[in-house]
Amino acid sequence: MRALTFTPDLSFETVPDPVPAPSQALVQVSAFSLNFGEIAFRSPDARPGHVPGWDAAGVVVQPAADGSGPAAGTRVVTFGWSGAWAELRAVDTAELAVVPGTVDLGQAAALPVAGVTALQAVRRLGPVAGRRVLVTGASGGVGRFAVQLAARAGAHVIASAGSPARAAGLPELGAAEIVIGPENLRGRVYGVLDNVGGPQLAQAFYRLEDDGVVMAIGRAAREATVIDFELAGTRSARGRIENFNVTAPFGADLAHLVGLLADGELDVRVGLRGPWDRAREAAEALLSRRVAGKAVLDVRRAS
Ligand SMILES: NC(=O)c1ccc[n+]([C@@H]2O[C@H](COP(=O)([O-])OP(=O)(O)OC[C@H]3O[C@@H](n4cnc5c(N)ncnc54)[C@H](OP(=O)(O)O)[C@@H]3O)[C@@H](O)[C@H]2O)c1
């Protein structure tokens, strides 16, 4: 089959078809989305023929041998730590969700890592109804889902973006306020969903309420965070930073997000969409902050 691999730049390679384990379904991939982390933080020593990619949607061509999961012909969205950027993907049936015929597979492909991360991180904040929640990197993949899901949970959402242009569309997703960087935030916040790290994480921490919490999700800034715990007048009494990592199994959370999408209650902002031949260009656009939301690539089979 054809797959995109880092050889060393993103390019097509012919690799063996995946051999599913008994608990895995084989899926013909229609579309996948790109995530910042799988490109920016990829392992420099990937073995030859290794197929990267976390998020993919498509159609089951071979159900799992152990009888779990959907039948052949079912449309699904899948989450895994490799194998998405290919014509075929073997995926554990605990890590997929069925996609109804009314939902475009390209939209569904945008959900896995970014959507489930945002959902689990909002949940980790605890009850946020009526509380102020700051989302950094709100213009990105995780950020746009986080704004919507925190607003759905009743939070007063403050979306932080790099510029007014990068913040376009965020009020429509549920942001009550926009700030250009957390340093411009007025007042304190109960919760922070931080996708940027570096100085933005420090600035967000300084603005916590006494029992506030920062979910340290990402480090898109690729900079270390320096916090001055002695900075006069800036520190909350008990505010804390929690290390956040999206946690398996993902199937149930993915199904919840697909349901919201199908009901028109979740807006998947696909800021870039094109054929998978344009993966290199799309990856470059994502890393250089030129994608509003998610980048989705459609898999075209060679005729
Ligand atoms: N811990 C976990 O389980 C988990 C799960 C998913 C993702 N992540 C991490 O979360 C972060 C966000 O992921 P994502 O998929 O949402 O990425 P994304 O779509 O690329 O969005 C990242 C956002 O960060 C902002 N940003 C600020 N400084 C940046 C810089 N120097 N370079 C690039 N972006 C910068 C950008 O917004 P502006 O241009 O508006 O400033 C951008 O929209 C990444 O670090 C990713 O690895 C972690």
Coordinates of C-alpha atoms and ligand atoms in Angstrom, one line a residue:
M1 CA 0.0 0.0 0.0
R2 CA 1.0 3.6 -0.3
A3 CA 1.8 5.6 2.9
L4 CA 3.3 8.9 3.9
T5 CA 6.5 8.4 5.9
F6 CA 9.3 10.6 7.2
T7 CA 12.0 9.5 4.8
P8 CA 13.2 11.9 6.1
D9 CA 10.8 14.5 4.8
L10 CA 7.1 13.7 4.3
S11 CA 7.0 11.6 1.1
F12 CA 5.2 8.6 -0.3
E13 CA 6.6 5.1 0.2
T14 CA 5.3 1.7 -0.6
V15 CA 5.1 -0.3 2.6
P16 CA 3.5 -3.7 3.4
D17 CA -0.2 -3.7 4.3
P18 CA -0.7 -3.8 8.1
V19 CA -1.6 -7.2 9.6
P20 CA -4.3 -6.6 12.2
A21 CA -4.1 -8.2 15.6
P22 CA -7.2 -10.2 16.7
S23 CA -8.6 -7.1 18.5
Q24 CA -8.0 -4.8 15.5
A25 CA -10.2 -3.9 12.5
L26 CA -8.7 -3.1 9.2
V27 CA -9.8 0.3 7.9
Q28 CA -9.5 1.7 4.4
V29 CA -8.5 5.3 5.1
S30 CA -10.5 8.1 3.4
A31 CA -9.0 11.1 5.3
F32 CA -6.7 11.9 8.1
S33 CA -5.8 15.1 10.0
L34 CA -2.5 16.4 11.0
N35 CA -1.5 17.2 14.6
F36 CA 1.2 19.6 15.7
G37 CA 2.8 17.0 18.0
E38 CA 3.2 14.2 15.5
I39 CA 5.2 16.6 13.2
A40 CA 7.0 18.9 15.6
F41 CA 7.9 16.4 18.2
R42 CA 8.4 13.3 16.0
S43 CA 11.1 10.8 17.0
P44 CA 14.2 11.5 14.9
D45 CA 15.0 7.7 14.8
A46 CA 11.8 6.3 13.3
R47 CA 12.6 2.9 11.7
P48 CA 12.4 2.6 7.9
G49 CA 8.9 1.9 6.7
H50 CA 7.3 3.2 9.9
V51 CA 4.0 4.8 9.1
P52 CA 3.2 7.7 11.3
G53 CA -0.1 9.4 11.9
W54 CA -2.7 9.5 14.8
D55 CA -6.1 10.4 13.3
A56 CA -7.8 8.7 10.5
A57 CA -11.4 8.1 9.2
G58 CA -12.5 5.6 6.7
V59 CA -14.5 2.3 6.1
V60 CA -13.9 -1.0 7.8
V61 CA -12.8 -3.6 5.2
Q62 CA -12.1 -6.4 7.6
P63 CA -13.7 -6.6 11.1
A64 CA -11.7 -7.7 14.1
A65 CA -11.1 -11.4 14.3
D66 CA -12.2 -11.5 18.0
G67 CA -15.7 -10.4 17.0
S68 CA -15.4 -6.9 18.7
G69 CA -16.2 -3.7 16.8
P70 CA -18.1 -2.9 13.7
A71 CA -18.8 -5.0 10.6
A72 CA -17.2 -4.6 7.2
G73 CA -18.6 -1.5 5.4
T74 CA -19.0 0.6 8.6
R75 CA -17.8 4.1 8.4
V76 CA -15.5 4.8 11.4
V77 CA -13.1 7.4 12.9
T78 CA -9.9 6.0 14.5
F79 CA -7.3 7.0 17.1
G80 CA -3.9 5.4 17.4
W81 CA -0.2 6.4 17.9
S82 CA 0.9 5.3 14.4
G83 CA -0.4 4.1 11.0
A84 CA -2.9 6.8 10.1
W85 CA -1.1 8.2 7.0
A86 CA -1.7 5.3 4.8
E87 CA -4.3 3.6 2.5
L88 CA -5.0 1.0 5.2
R89 CA -4.9 1.2 8.9
A90 CA -5.2 -1.6 11.5
V91 CA -6.7 -0.2 14.7
D92 CA -7.9 -1.6 18.0
T93 CA -11.7 -1.6 18.2
A94 CA -11.6 0.1 21.6
E95 CA -10.0 3.2 19.8
L96 CA -12.6 3.8 17.1
A97 CA -16.2 5.2 16.8
V98 CA -18.9 4.7 14.2
V99 CA -19.5 7.7 12.0
P100 CA -23.1 8.2 10.7
G101 CA -23.7 8.6 7.0
T102 CA -24.6 12.3 7.6
V103 CA -21.1 13.2 8.8
D104 CA -18.3 13.8 6.3
L105 CA -15.3 11.5 7.0
G106 CA -12.9 14.4 6.6
Q107 CA -14.7 16.3 9.4
A108 CA -14.7 13.2 11.5
A109 CA -10.9 12.7 10.9
A110 CA -10.3 16.1 12.6
L111 CA -11.7 14.8 15.9
P112 CA -9.4 12.2 17.5
V113 CA -6.3 13.7 19.1
A114 CA -7.4 17.4 19.2
G115 CA -11.1 16.7 20.2
V116 CA -10.5 14.0 22.7
T117 CA -7.6 16.0 24.3
A118 CA -9.9 19.0 24.7
L119 CA -12.7 16.9 26.1
Q120 CA -10.6 15.1 28.7
A121 CA -8.8 18.4 29.7
V122 CA -12.1 20.2 30.2
R123 CA -13.3 17.2 32.3
R124 CA -10.1 17.3 34.4
L125 CA -10.8 21.0 35.3
G126 CA -13.9 19.7 37.2
P127 CA -17.1 21.8 37.4
V128 CA -16.6 25.0 35.4
A129 CA -20.1 26.4 35.2
G130 CA -20.0 30.1 35.8
R131 CA -16.2 30.0 36.2
R132 CA -13.6 31.9 34.1
V133 CA -11.5 29.6 31.9
L134 CA -8.6 30.7 29.7
V135 CA -7.7 28.7 26.6
T136 CA -4.3 29.5 25.1
G137 CA -3.5 28.6 21.5
A138 CA -7.2 28.9 21.0
S139 CA -6.8 29.4 17.3
G140 CA -5.4 25.9 16.9
G141 CA -6.7 22.3 16.7
V142 CA -7.0 21.5 20.4
G143 CA -7.8 25.2 21.2
R144 CA -10.9 25.5 19.0
F145 CA -12.4 22.3 20.5
A146 CA -11.4 23.4 24.0
V147 CA -13.2 26.8 23.6
Q148 CA -16.4 25.0 22.5
L149 CA -16.4 22.2 25.1
A150 CA -15.6 24.6 28.0
A151 CA -18.4 26.9 26.9
R152 CA -20.8 24.0 26.6
A153 CA -19.8 23.1 30.2
G154 CA -21.0 26.6 31.3
A155 CA -17.6 28.3 31.6
H156 CA -17.0 32.0 30.8
V157 CA -14.3 31.3 28.1
I158 CA -11.5 33.6 27.4
A159 CA -9.7 32.7 24.2
S160 CA -6.1 33.7 23.8
A161 CA -4.7 33.9 20.3
G162 CA -1.6 35.3 18.6
S163 CA -3.4 38.2 16.8
P164 CA -6.9 39.4 16.1
A165 CA -6.7 37.7 12.7
R166 CA -5.8 34.4 14.4
A167 CA -8.8 34.9 16.7
A168 CA -11.3 35.0 13.9
G169 CA -14.3 32.8 14.5
L170 CA -13.6 32.2 18.2
P171 CA -16.6 34.2 19.5
E172 CA -18.9 32.1 17.3
L173 CA -17.5 29.0 18.9
G174 CA -18.3 30.3 22.4
A175 CA -15.5 32.6 23.5
A176 CA -16.9 35.3 25.7
E177 CA -13.7 37.3 25.5
I178 CA -10.6 37.4 23.3
V179 CA -7.1 38.3 24.5
I180 CA -4.0 38.5 22.5
G181 CA -1.7 36.6 24.8
P182 CA -2.4 35.8 28.5
E183 CA -0.3 38.8 29.5
N184 CA -3.2 41.0 28.3
L185 CA -5.8 39.2 30.4
R186 CA -7.5 41.4 33.0
G187 CA -8.6 39.7 36.3
R188 CA -8.0 36.1 37.4
V189 CA -9.2 32.8 36.1
Y190 CA -10.2 29.5 37.7
G191 CA -9.0 27.3 34.9
V192 CA -6.5 27.4 32.1
L193 CA -6.2 25.0 29.2
D194 CA -2.7 25.7 28.0
N195 CA -1.7 24.5 24.6
V196 CA 1.3 26.8 24.1
G197 CA 3.6 26.5 27.1
G198 CA 6.8 28.7 27.5
P199 CA 6.1 32.2 28.6
Q200 CA 2.4 31.9 28.0
L201 CA 2.1 29.1 30.6
A202 CA 4.0 31.3 33.1
Q203 CA 1.7 34.3 32.4
A204 CA -1.4 32.1 32.7
F205 CA -0.2 30.7 36.1
Y206 CA 0.3 34.2 37.5
R207 CA -3.4 34.9 36.7
L208 CA -4.9 31.9 38.6
E209 CA -7.5 32.4 41.3
D210 CA -6.6 30.9 44.7
D211 CA -7.8 27.4 43.9
G212 CA -7.2 27.7 40.2
V213 CA -5.5 25.1 38.0
V214 CA -3.6 25.1 34.8
M215 CA -3.9 22.0 32.6
A216 CA -0.5 22.0 30.9
I217 CA -1.5 20.3 27.6
G218 CA 1.0 21.4 25.1
R219 CA 4.1 23.4 24.2
A220 CA 3.5 24.7 20.7
A221 CA 5.9 27.5 21.6
R222 CA 8.7 24.9 21.9
E223 CA 10.1 27.0 24.7
A224 CA 10.9 26.2 28.3
T225 CA 8.7 27.7 31.0
V226 CA 10.3 29.9 33.6
I227 CA 8.1 30.7 36.6
D228 CA 9.1 33.1 39.3
F229 CA 7.3 31.8 42.4
E230 CA 8.4 34.8 44.4
L231 CA 7.0 37.4 42.0
A232 CA 5.3 39.9 44.4
G233 CA 1.6 40.1 44.2
T234 CA 1.2 37.7 41.3
R235 CA 0.9 34.3 42.8
S236 CA -2.4 32.8 43.9
A237 CA -2.6 31.0 47.3
R238 CA -2.9 27.5 46.1
G239 CA -3.0 27.7 42.3
R240 CA -1.4 24.7 40.6
I241 CA -0.2 23.3 37.3
E242 CA -1.2 19.8 36.3
N243 CA 0.6 17.8 33.7
F244 CA -2.0 16.7 31.2
N245 CA -1.8 13.7 28.8
V246 CA -4.7 12.4 26.7
T247 CA -5.5 8.9 28.0
A248 CA -6.8 5.7 26.4
P249 CA -9.2 4.1 25.8
F250 CA -10.4 6.8 23.4
G251 CA -13.5 5.1 21.8
A252 CA -16.1 6.3 24.1
D253 CA -14.9 9.9 24.1
L254 CA -14.6 9.8 20.3
A255 CA -18.2 8.5 20.0
H256 CA -19.3 11.4 22.2
L257 CA -17.6 13.9 19.9
V258 CA -19.0 12.2 16.8
G259 CA -22.5 12.5 18.3
L260 CA -22.1 16.2 19.0
L261 CA -20.8 16.7 15.4
A262 CA -23.8 14.7 14.0
D263 CA -26.2 16.8 16.0
G264 CA -24.7 20.1 14.9
E265 CA -23.5 20.9 18.4
L266 CA -19.7 20.8 17.6
D267 CA -18.1 22.9 14.9
V268 CA -15.1 21.2 13.4
R269 CA -13.0 24.1 12.0
V270 CA -11.1 22.6 9.1
G271 CA -8.8 25.5 8.2
L272 CA -7.0 23.6 5.4
R273 CA -8.1 20.7 3.3
G274 CA -6.5 19.0 0.3
P275 CA -5.3 15.8 -1.2
W276 CA -2.6 13.9 0.7
D277 CA -0.1 14.7 -2.0
R278 CA 0.0 18.2 -0.3
A279 CA 1.0 16.8 3.1
R280 CA 4.4 18.6 3.2
E281 CA 2.8 21.9 2.4
A282 CA 0.0 21.3 5.0
A283 CA 2.5 20.3 7.7
E284 CA 4.6 23.5 7.0
A285 CA 1.4 25.6 7.2
L286 CA 0.4 24.0 10.5
L287 CA 3.8 24.5 12.2
S288 CA 4.0 28.1 11.0
R289 CA 0.6 29.0 12.5
R290 CA -1.2 29.5 9.1
V291 CA -4.0 27.0 9.8
A292 CA -7.1 28.1 11.6
G293 CA -8.2 24.9 13.4
K294 CA -7.4 21.5 11.8
A295 CA -5.6 20.5 8.6
V296 CA -7.3 17.5 6.9
L297 CA -5.9 15.5 4.0
D298 CA -7.9 13.2 1.7
V299 CA -6.4 9.9 0.7
R300 CA -6.5 9.4 -3.0
R301 CA -5.8 5.9 -4.3
A302 CA -3.4 5.6 -7.2
S303 CA -5.4 4.3 -10.2
Ligands
LIG1 N1 -0.7 16.4 26.3 C1 -1.5 15.9 25.3 O1 -2.1 14.8 25.5 C2 -1.6 16.6 24.0 C3 -2.6 16.2 23.1 C4 -2.8 17.0 22.0 C5 -1.9 18.0 21.7 N2 -0.9 18.3 22.6 C6 0.0 19.5 22.3 O2 -0.8 20.7 22.4 C7 -0.2 21.7 21.6 C8 -1.3 22.2 20.6 O3 -1.6 21.2 19.7 P1 -2.6 21.5 18.5 O4 -2.7 20.3 17.7 O5 -3.7 22.3 18.9 O6 -1.6 22.5 17.6 P2 -2.0 23.7 16.6 O7 -3.2 23.3 15.9 O8 -0.8 23.9 15.8 O9 -2.3 24.9 17.5 C9 -1.3 25.4 18.3 C10 -1.6 26.9 18.6 O10 -0.5 27.4 19.4 C11 -0.3 28.8 19.1 N3 1.2 29.1 19.2 C12 1.7 30.0 20.0 N4 3.0 30.0 19.8 C13 3.3 29.1 18.8 C14 4.5 28.7 18.1 N5 5.7 29.3 18.5 N6 4.4 27.8 17.2 C15 3.2 27.3 16.8 N7 2.0 27.6 17.5 C16 2.1 28.5 18.4 C17 -0.9 29.0 17.8 O11 -1.8 30.0 17.9 P3 -1.6 31.6 17.5 O12 -0.9 31.6 16.2 O13 -2.9 32.2 17.5 O14 -0.7 32.1 18.6 C18 -1.5 27.7 17.3 O15 -2.8 27.9 16.8 C19 1.0 21.0 20.9 O16 2.1 21.3 21.6 C20 0.7 19.6 21.0 O17 1.8 18.8 20.9 C21 -0.7 17.7 23.7

